[in-house]
PDB file of C-alpha atoms in Angstrom:
ATOM      1  CA  MET A   1      23.179 -79.721  -4.683  1.00 89.00           C
ATOM      2  CA  GLY A   2      24.705 -76.581  -3.258  1.00 96.00           C
ATOM      3  CA  LYS A   3      24.267 -74.983   0.100  1.00 98.00           C
ATOM      4  CA  LEU A   4      24.884 -71.677   1.868  1.00 98.00           C
ATOM      5  CA  SER A   5      26.377 -71.755   5.347  1.00 98.00           C
ATOM      6  CA  THR A   6      28.123 -69.413   7.761  1.00 98.00           C
ATOM      7  CA  HIS A   7      29.872 -69.287  11.083  1.00 97.00           C
ATOM      8  CA  VAL A   8      31.245 -66.630  13.419  1.00 98.00           C
ATOM      9  CA  LEU A   9      34.747 -66.593  14.907  1.00 98.00           C
ATOM     10  CA  ASP A  10      35.303 -64.179  17.816  1.00 98.00           C
ATOM     11  CA  THR A  11      39.009 -63.435  17.492  1.00 98.00           C
ATOM     12  CA  ALA A  12      38.929 -60.939  20.376  1.00 97.00           C
ATOM     13  CA  HIS A  13      38.305 -63.831  22.765  1.00 97.00           C
ATOM     14  CA  GLY A  14      39.733 -66.690  20.691  1.00 98.00           C
ATOM     15  CA  ARG A  15      36.534 -68.712  20.478  1.00 98.00           C
ATOM     16  CA  PRO A  16      33.473 -69.348  18.324  1.00 98.00           C
ATOM     17  CA  GLY A  17      30.843 -66.614  18.353  1.00 98.00           C
ATOM     18  CA  ALA A  18      27.953 -68.432  20.044  1.00 98.00           C
ATOM     19  CA  GLY A  19      24.522 -66.793  20.139  1.00 98.00           C
ATOM     20  CA  VAL A  20      25.025 -64.317  17.289  1.00 98.00           C
ATOM     21  CA  LYS A  21      21.813 -63.390  15.500  1.00 98.00           C
ATOM     22  CA  VAL A  22      22.200 -63.855  11.726  1.00 98.00           C
ATOM     23  CA  GLU A  23      19.729 -62.610   9.125  1.00 98.00           C
ATOM     24  CA  LEU A  24      19.764 -63.678   5.473  1.00 98.00           C
ATOM     25  CA  PHE A  25      18.244 -61.441   2.806  1.00 98.00           C
ATOM     26  CA  THR A  26      17.833 -61.748  -0.937  1.00 98.00           C
ATOM     27  CA  VAL A  27      18.478 -58.543  -2.887  1.00 97.00           C
ATOM     28  CA  ASP A  28      16.555 -57.840  -6.088  1.00 94.00           C
ATOM     29  CA  GLU A  29      16.761 -54.483  -7.872  1.00 90.00           C
ATOM     30  CA  GLY A  30      17.777 -52.727  -4.686  1.00 82.00           C
ATOM     31  CA  SER A  31      15.052 -54.148  -2.450  1.00 96.00           C
ATOM     32  CA  ARG A  32      15.798 -56.659   0.301  1.00 97.00           C
ATOM     33  CA  SER A  33      13.605 -59.552   1.410  1.00 98.00           C
ATOM     34  CA  LEU A  34      14.228 -61.431   4.640  1.00 98.00           C
ATOM     35  CA  VAL A  35      14.673 -65.148   3.944  1.00 98.00           C
ATOM     36  CA  LYS A  36      15.776 -66.514   7.297  1.00 98.00           C
ATOM     37  CA  THR A  37      16.843 -65.558  10.817  1.00 98.00           C
ATOM     38  CA  ASP A  38      18.994 -67.861  12.935  1.00 98.00           C
ATOM     39  CA  LEU A  39      21.298 -67.896  15.982  1.00 98.00           C
ATOM     40  CA  THR A  40      24.754 -69.405  15.974  1.00 98.00           C
ATOM     41  CA  ASN A  41      25.286 -72.434  18.182  1.00 98.00           C
ATOM     42  CA  ALA A  42      28.112 -73.180  20.647  1.00 98.00           C
ATOM     43  CA  ASP A  43      30.441 -73.843  17.703  1.00 98.00           C
ATOM     44  CA  GLY A  44      29.598 -70.440  16.168  1.00 98.00           C
ATOM     45  CA  ARG A  45      27.649 -72.088  13.334  1.00 98.00           C
ATOM     46  CA  CYS A  46      24.017 -72.150  12.359  1.00 97.00           C
ATOM     47  CA  GLY A  47      22.536 -75.576  13.038  1.00 95.00           C
ATOM     48  CA  ALA A  48      21.648 -76.178   9.393  1.00 97.00           C
ATOM     49  CA  PRO A  49      22.502 -74.591   6.058  1.00 98.00           C
ATOM     50  CA  LEU A  50      20.819 -71.230   5.558  1.00 98.00           C
ATOM     51  CA  LEU A  51      19.799 -72.342   2.060  1.00 98.00           C
ATOM     52  CA  GLU A  52      20.315 -75.579   0.181  1.00 97.00           C
ATOM     53  CA  GLY A  53      19.274 -77.374  -2.966  1.00 97.00           C
ATOM     54  CA  GLU A  54      16.731 -75.600  -5.150  1.00 96.00           C
ATOM     55  CA  ALA A  55      16.393 -72.781  -2.592  1.00 97.00           C
ATOM     56  CA  LEU A  56      19.963 -71.602  -3.345  1.00 97.00           C
ATOM     57  CA  ARG A  57      19.582 -69.628  -6.554  1.00 97.00           C
ATOM     58  CA  THR A  58      21.817 -67.408  -8.624  1.00 97.00           C
ATOM     59  CA  GLY A  59      21.541 -63.860  -7.313  1.00 97.00           C
ATOM     60  CA  LEU A  60      22.532 -61.297  -4.732  1.00 98.00           C
ATOM     61  CA  TYR A  61      22.331 -61.918  -1.008  1.00 98.00           C
ATOM     62  CA  GLU A  62      23.148 -60.182   2.261  1.00 98.00           C
ATOM     63  CA  LEU A  63      24.065 -61.691   5.590  1.00 98.00           C
ATOM     64  CA  VAL A  64      23.561 -59.384   8.575  1.00 98.00           C
ATOM     65  CA  PHE A  65      25.387 -60.321  11.775  1.00 98.00           C
ATOM     66  CA  HIS A  66      24.305 -58.659  15.039  1.00 98.00           C
ATOM     67  CA  ALA A  67      27.873 -58.417  16.323  1.00 98.00           C
ATOM     68  CA  GLY A  68      27.325 -55.431  18.619  1.00 98.00           C
ATOM     69  CA  ASP A  69      24.649 -57.260  20.607  1.00 98.00           C
ATOM     70  CA  TYR A  70      26.912 -60.313  20.808  1.00 98.00           C
ATOM     71  CA  PHE A  71      29.898 -58.371  22.191  1.00 98.00           C
ATOM     72  CA  ALA A  72      27.687 -56.452  24.634  1.00 98.00           C
ATOM     73  CA  ALA A  73      26.361 -59.800  25.927  1.00 98.00           C
ATOM     74  CA  GLN A  74      29.994 -60.910  26.411  1.00 97.00           C
ATOM     75  CA  GLY A  75      30.532 -57.950  28.768  1.00 97.00           C
ATOM     76  CA  VAL A  76      32.693 -55.967  26.352  1.00 97.00           C
ATOM     77  CA  ALA A  77      32.562 -52.227  27.119  1.00 96.00           C
ATOM     78  CA  LEU A  78      31.374 -50.657  23.866  1.00 96.00           C
ATOM     79  CA  PRO A  79      30.998 -46.972  23.054  1.00 96.00           C
ATOM     80  CA  ALA A  80      27.639 -45.488  22.099  1.00 97.00           C
ATOM     81  CA  PRO A  81      27.106 -45.656  19.250  1.00 98.00           C
ATOM     82  CA  ARG A  82      28.971 -48.908  18.725  1.00 98.00           C
ATOM     83  CA  PHE A  83      31.797 -48.824  16.186  1.00 98.00           C
ATOM     84  CA  LEU A  84      30.589 -52.136  14.718  1.00 98.00           C
ATOM     85  CA  ASP A  85      27.001 -53.072  15.415  1.00 98.00           C
ATOM     86  CA  ARG A  86      25.297 -54.888  12.571  1.00 98.00           C
ATOM     87  CA  ILE A  87      27.769 -56.167  10.011  1.00 98.00           C
ATOM     88  CA  THR A  88      26.372 -56.676   6.522  1.00 98.00           C
ATOM     89  CA  ILE A  89      28.168 -58.892   4.042  1.00 98.00           C
ATOM     90  CA  ALA A  90      26.789 -58.500   0.521  1.00 97.00           C
ATOM     91  CA  PHE A  91      27.729 -61.304  -1.871  1.00 98.00           C
ATOM     92  CA  GLY A  92      26.640 -62.994  -5.049  1.00 97.00           C
ATOM     93  CA  VAL A  93      25.853 -66.601  -5.856  1.00 98.00           C
ATOM     94  CA  HIS A  94      26.841 -67.474  -9.413  1.00 97.00           C
ATOM     95  CA  ASP A  95      26.102 -71.207  -9.339  1.00 97.00           C
ATOM     96  CA  GLY A  96      23.544 -72.602  -6.904  1.00 96.00           C
ATOM     97  CA  SER A  97      24.921 -76.119  -7.307  1.00 96.00           C
ATOM     98  CA  GLN A  98      28.115 -75.108  -5.486  1.00 97.00           C
ATOM     99  CA  ASN A  99      28.710 -74.633  -1.759  1.00 97.00           C
ATOM    100  CA  TYR A 100      29.016 -71.073  -0.474  1.00 98.00           C
ATOM    101  CA  HIS A 101      30.397 -70.764   3.041  1.00 98.00           C
ATOM    102  CA  VAL A 102      30.555 -67.136   4.212  1.00 98.00           C
ATOM    103  CA  PRO A 103      32.182 -66.891   7.650  1.00 98.00           C
ATOM    104  CA  LEU A 104      32.624 -63.789   9.781  1.00 98.00           C
ATOM    105  CA  VAL A 105      35.889 -63.299  11.676  1.00 98.00           C
ATOM    106  CA  VAL A 106      35.183 -60.460  14.098  1.00 98.00           C
ATOM    107  CA  THR A 107      36.282 -58.281  17.011  1.00 98.00           C
ATOM    108  CA  PRO A 108      34.471 -55.191  18.327  1.00 98.00           C
ATOM    109  CA  TRP A 109      36.768 -53.118  16.078  1.00 98.00           C
ATOM    110  CA  SER A 110      37.321 -55.146  12.913  1.00 98.00           C
ATOM    111  CA  TYR A 111      36.028 -57.970  10.760  1.00 98.00           C
ATOM    112  CA  SER A 112      36.852 -59.991   7.691  1.00 98.00           C
ATOM    113  CA  THR A 113      35.258 -62.664   5.573  1.00 98.00           C
ATOM    114  CA  TYR A 114      36.129 -65.023   2.764  1.00 98.00           C
ATOM    115  CA  ARG A 115      34.469 -67.650   0.622  1.00 97.00           C
ATOM    116  CA  GLY A 116      35.053 -70.960   2.299  1.00 93.00           C
ATOM    117  CA  SER A 117      34.080 -74.426   1.184  1.00 84.00           C
TER     118      SER A 117
END
């Protein structure tokens, strides 16, 4: 049984991104539906998989990370409007029996992601 998980790494400060709001959406024919909202824990991870088992289906998804709010709460001086505020990672799930780990590596000025295990 597969699962979808994420975590946030704050490379500007060299630590996990704790307290980042994460939203998960399904995308179907251009319309988005909110599936789940969570906050990252002290390790920068959600406490449980965002989806697992039968709930993880083939299809298109989006993860939205509220990075701007996180960095503002860390006391980082950010311009208005913020260069990076809400970061959306759009990805596809081909096989729901596999694990999909979609981390966010982020600073106030850049981000990257990859498919982890």
